[in-house]
Tab-separated table of C-alpha atoms in Angstrom:
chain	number	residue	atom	x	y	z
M	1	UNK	CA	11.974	-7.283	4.738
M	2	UNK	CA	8.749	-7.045	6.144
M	3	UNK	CA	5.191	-6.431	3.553
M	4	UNK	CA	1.825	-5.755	4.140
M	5	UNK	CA	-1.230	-4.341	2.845
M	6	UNK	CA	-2.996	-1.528	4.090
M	7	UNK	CA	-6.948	-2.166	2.935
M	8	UNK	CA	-8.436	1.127	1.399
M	9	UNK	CA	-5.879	3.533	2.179
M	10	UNK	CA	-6.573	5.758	-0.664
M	11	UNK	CA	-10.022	5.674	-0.272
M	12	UNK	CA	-9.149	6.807	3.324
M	13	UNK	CA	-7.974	9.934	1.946
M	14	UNK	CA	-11.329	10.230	-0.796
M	15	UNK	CA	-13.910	10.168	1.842
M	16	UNK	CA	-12.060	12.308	4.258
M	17	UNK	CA	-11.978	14.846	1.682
M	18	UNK	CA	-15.769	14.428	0.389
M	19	UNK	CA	-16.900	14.679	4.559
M	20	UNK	CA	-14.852	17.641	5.025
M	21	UNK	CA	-15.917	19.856	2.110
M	22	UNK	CA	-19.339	18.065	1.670
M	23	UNK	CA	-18.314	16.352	-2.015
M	24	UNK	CA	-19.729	12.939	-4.246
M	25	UNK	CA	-17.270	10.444	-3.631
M	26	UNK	CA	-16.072	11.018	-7.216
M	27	UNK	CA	-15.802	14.561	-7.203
M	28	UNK	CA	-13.794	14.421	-4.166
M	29	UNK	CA	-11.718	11.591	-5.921
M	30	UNK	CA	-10.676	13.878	-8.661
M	31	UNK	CA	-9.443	16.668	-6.548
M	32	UNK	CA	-7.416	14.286	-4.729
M	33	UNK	CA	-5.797	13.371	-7.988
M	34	UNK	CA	-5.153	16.367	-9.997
M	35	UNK	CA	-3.959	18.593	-6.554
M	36	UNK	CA	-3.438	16.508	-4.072
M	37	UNK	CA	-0.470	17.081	-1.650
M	38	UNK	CA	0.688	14.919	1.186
M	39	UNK	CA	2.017	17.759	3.018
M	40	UNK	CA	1.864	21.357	3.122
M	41	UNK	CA	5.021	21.546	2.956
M	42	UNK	CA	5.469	20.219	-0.461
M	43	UNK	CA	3.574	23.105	-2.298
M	44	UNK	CA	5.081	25.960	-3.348
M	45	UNK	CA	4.492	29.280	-2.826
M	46	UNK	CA	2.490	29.918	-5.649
M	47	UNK	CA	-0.055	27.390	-4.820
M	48	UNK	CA	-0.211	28.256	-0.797
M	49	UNK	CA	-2.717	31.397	-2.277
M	50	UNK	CA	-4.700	29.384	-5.029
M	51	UNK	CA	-8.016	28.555	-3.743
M	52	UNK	CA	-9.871	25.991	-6.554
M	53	UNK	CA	-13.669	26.460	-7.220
M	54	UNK	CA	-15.506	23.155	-7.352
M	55	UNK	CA	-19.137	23.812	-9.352
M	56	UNK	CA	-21.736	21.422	-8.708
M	57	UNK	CA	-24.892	21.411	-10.435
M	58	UNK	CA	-27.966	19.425	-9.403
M	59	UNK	CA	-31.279	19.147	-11.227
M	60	UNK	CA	-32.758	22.709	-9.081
M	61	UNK	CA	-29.558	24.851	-8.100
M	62	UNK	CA	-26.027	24.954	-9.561
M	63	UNK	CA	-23.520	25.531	-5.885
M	64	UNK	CA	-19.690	26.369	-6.014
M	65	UNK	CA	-17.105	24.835	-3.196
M	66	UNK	CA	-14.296	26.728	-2.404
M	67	UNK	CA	-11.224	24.598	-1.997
M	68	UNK	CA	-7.525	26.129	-0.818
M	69	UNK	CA	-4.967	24.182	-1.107
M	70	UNK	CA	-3.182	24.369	2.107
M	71	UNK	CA	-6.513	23.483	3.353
M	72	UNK	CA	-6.539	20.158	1.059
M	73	UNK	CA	-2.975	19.385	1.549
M	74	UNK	CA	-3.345	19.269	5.451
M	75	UNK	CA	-6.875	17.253	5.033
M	76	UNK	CA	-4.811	14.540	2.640
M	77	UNK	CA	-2.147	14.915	5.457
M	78	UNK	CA	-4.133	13.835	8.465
M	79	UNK	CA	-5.196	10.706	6.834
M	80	UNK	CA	-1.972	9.945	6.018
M	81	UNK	CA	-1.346	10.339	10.147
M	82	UNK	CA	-3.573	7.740	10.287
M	83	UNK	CA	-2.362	5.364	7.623
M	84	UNK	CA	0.515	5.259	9.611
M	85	UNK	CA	-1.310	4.872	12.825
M	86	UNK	CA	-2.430	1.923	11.795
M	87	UNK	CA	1.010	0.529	10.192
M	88	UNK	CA	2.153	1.314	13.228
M	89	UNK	CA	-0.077	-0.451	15.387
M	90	UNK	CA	0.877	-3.777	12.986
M	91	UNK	CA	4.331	-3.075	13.695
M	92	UNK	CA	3.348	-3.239	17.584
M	93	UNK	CA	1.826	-6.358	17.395
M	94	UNK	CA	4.901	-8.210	15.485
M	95	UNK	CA	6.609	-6.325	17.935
M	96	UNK	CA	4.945	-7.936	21.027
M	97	UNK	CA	4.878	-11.417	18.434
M	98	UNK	CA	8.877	-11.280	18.473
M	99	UNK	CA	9.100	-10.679	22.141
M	100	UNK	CA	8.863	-14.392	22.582
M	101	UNK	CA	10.482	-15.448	19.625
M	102	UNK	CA	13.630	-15.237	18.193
M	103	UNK	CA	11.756	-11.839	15.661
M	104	UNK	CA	14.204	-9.124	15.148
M	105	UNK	CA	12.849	-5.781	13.446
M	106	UNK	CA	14.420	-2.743	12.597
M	107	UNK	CA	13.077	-0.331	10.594
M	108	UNK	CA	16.244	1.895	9.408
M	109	UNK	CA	15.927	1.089	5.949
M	110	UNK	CA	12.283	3.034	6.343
M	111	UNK	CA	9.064	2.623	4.575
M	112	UNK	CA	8.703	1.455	0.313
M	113	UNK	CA	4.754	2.341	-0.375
M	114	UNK	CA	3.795	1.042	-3.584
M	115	UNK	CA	-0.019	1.270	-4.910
M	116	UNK	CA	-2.559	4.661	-5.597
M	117	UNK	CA	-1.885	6.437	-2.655
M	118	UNK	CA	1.506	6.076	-3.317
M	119	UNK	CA	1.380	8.650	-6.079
M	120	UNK	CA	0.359	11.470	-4.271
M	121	UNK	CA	2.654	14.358	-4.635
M	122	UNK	CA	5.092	15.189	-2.006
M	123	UNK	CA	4.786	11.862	-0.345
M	124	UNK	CA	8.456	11.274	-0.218
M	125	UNK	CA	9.054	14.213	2.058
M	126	UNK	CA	6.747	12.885	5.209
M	127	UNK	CA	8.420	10.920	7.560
M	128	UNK	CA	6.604	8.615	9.964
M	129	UNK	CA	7.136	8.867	13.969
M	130	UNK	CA	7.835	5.146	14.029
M	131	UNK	CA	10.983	2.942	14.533
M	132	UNK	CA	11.870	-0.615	15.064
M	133	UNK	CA	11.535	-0.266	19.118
M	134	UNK	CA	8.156	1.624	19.011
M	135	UNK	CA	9.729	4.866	20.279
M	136	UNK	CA	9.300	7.698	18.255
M	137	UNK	CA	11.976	8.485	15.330
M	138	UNK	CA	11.512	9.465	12.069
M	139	UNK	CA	11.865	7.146	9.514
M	140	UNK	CA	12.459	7.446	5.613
M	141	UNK	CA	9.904	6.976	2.949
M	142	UNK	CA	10.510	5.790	-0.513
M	143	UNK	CA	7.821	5.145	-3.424
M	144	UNK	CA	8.359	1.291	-4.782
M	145	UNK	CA	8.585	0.902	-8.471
M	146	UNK	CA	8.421	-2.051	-10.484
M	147	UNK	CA	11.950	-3.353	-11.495
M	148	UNK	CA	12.988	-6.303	-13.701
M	149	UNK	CA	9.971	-6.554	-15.736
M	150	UNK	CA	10.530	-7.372	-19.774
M	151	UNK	CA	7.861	-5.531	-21.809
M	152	UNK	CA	7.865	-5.924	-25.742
M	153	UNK	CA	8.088	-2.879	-27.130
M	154	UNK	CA	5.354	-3.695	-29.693
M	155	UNK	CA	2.862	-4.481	-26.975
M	156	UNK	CA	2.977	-0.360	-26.377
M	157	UNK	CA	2.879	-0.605	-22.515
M	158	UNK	CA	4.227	0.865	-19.528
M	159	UNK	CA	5.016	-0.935	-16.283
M	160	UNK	CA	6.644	1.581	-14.392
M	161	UNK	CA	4.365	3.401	-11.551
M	162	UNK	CA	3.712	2.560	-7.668
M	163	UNK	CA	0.262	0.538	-8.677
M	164	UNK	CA	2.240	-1.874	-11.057
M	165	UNK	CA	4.407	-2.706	-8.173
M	166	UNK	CA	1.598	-4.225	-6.015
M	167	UNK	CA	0.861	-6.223	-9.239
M	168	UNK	CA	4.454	-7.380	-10.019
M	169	UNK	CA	4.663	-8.266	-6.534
M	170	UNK	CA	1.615	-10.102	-6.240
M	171	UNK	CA	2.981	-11.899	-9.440
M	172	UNK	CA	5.972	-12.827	-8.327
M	173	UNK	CA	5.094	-14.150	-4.812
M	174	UNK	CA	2.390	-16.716	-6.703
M	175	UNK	CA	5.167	-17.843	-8.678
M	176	UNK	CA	7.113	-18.742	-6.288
M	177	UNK	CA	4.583	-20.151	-3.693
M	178	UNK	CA	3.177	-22.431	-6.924
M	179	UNK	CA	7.044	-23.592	-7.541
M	180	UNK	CA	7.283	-23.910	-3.647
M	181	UNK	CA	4.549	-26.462	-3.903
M	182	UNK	CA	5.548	-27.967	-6.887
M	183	UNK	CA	8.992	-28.834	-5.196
M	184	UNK	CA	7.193	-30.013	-2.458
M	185	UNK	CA	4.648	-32.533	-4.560
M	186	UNK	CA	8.049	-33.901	-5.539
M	187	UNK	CA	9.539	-34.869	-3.106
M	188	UNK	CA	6.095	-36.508	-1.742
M	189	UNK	CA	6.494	-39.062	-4.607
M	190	UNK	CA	9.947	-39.541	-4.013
M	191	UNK	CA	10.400	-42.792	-2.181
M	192	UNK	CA	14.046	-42.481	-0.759
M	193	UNK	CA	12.694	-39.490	1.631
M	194	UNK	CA	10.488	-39.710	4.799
M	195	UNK	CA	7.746	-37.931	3.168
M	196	UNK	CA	7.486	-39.864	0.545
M	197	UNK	CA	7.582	-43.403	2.287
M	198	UNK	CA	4.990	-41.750	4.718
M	199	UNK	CA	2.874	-41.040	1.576
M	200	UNK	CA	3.363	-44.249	0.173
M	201	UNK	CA	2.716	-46.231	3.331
M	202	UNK	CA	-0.624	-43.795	3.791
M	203	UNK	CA	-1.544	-44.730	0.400
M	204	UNK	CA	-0.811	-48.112	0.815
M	205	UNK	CA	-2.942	-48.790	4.338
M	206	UNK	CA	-5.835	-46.022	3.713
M	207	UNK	CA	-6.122	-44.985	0.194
């Protein structure tokens, strides 16, 4: 399995749609979340024709922004393009990595997006032009969701969306990196092993 980050990528998506309809960052944020599509092809009929009317009002003059949704939809979509422009570029360079190495990839599985962005409605029916050789192919996409985590019910809280995922994740790779290390200052004060007779004769000559 192969996990990495993509810095800002919903943000991506915020301040494309602020530049194109000429938004505040947070205005442009909100329409992202309440009708934000990742493809046209995910909204239905109904909401192909609605157009949404965006006031804003400034100390002078009160202006209104006509949004349609197709129009959104495709925005959102393009910067999605990019998103996975840019995984795909990191795939490349493992890619070119592995070619002297004994590095095997294959992406048929396809892609698990966890985080903000991977909320956005409709998300599951992209499909990337990327595959495991770098030739184009269209791969699967799946939103990640948190699994295995006890709550107590009296605590009254939900760990079950794409953003929790990143979190679990992170927690669970610190856990085991800090018991990774934790093994490993073992067996340095273990005598019968090499590191640990290299640490004690280090301690021994230069400590």
């Amino acid at each position: 399995m192969l996990t990495f980050g993509i810095d800002r990528g919903g943000e991506m998506i915020t301040q494309y749609i602020s530049k194109c309809f000429g938004l505040p960052r947070d205005t442009a944020e909100q329409l992202k979340i309440q009708y934000g599509c990742a493809t046209p092809d995910a909204l239905t009929e109904e909401e192909r024709s609605l157009v949404i009317t965006v006031r804003q009002n400034d100390v002078e003059s009160s202006t209104e922004v006509q949004v349609g949704m197709v129009t959104l939809a495709t925005y959102i979509n393009r910067q999605f393009s990019e998103i996975f422009r840019m995984v795909s570029d990191r795939i490349g360079r493992l890619l070119n990595e592995g070619r002297n190495s004994s590095l095997q990839l294959t992406l048929s599985a396809g892609f698990v997006i966890t985080g903000g962005v991977a909320k956005t409605r409709g998300i599951e029916k992209l499909a990337p032009f990327i595959n495991g050789n770098g030739n184009p192919a269209a791969v699967k996409i799946s939103v990640g969701l948190p699994r295995g985590v006890l709550v107590d019910p009296a605590d009254h809280v939900r760990i079950d969306s794409p953003e929790h995922a990143v979190l679990v994740g992170m927690a669970r790779t610190c856990s085991r990196d800090t018991k990774e290390l934790q093994n490993f200052e073992k067996e340095d004060t273990n005598p019968t092993n090499w590191r640990g007779k290299f640490s004690q004769w280090w301690n021994d000559n230069f400590a």
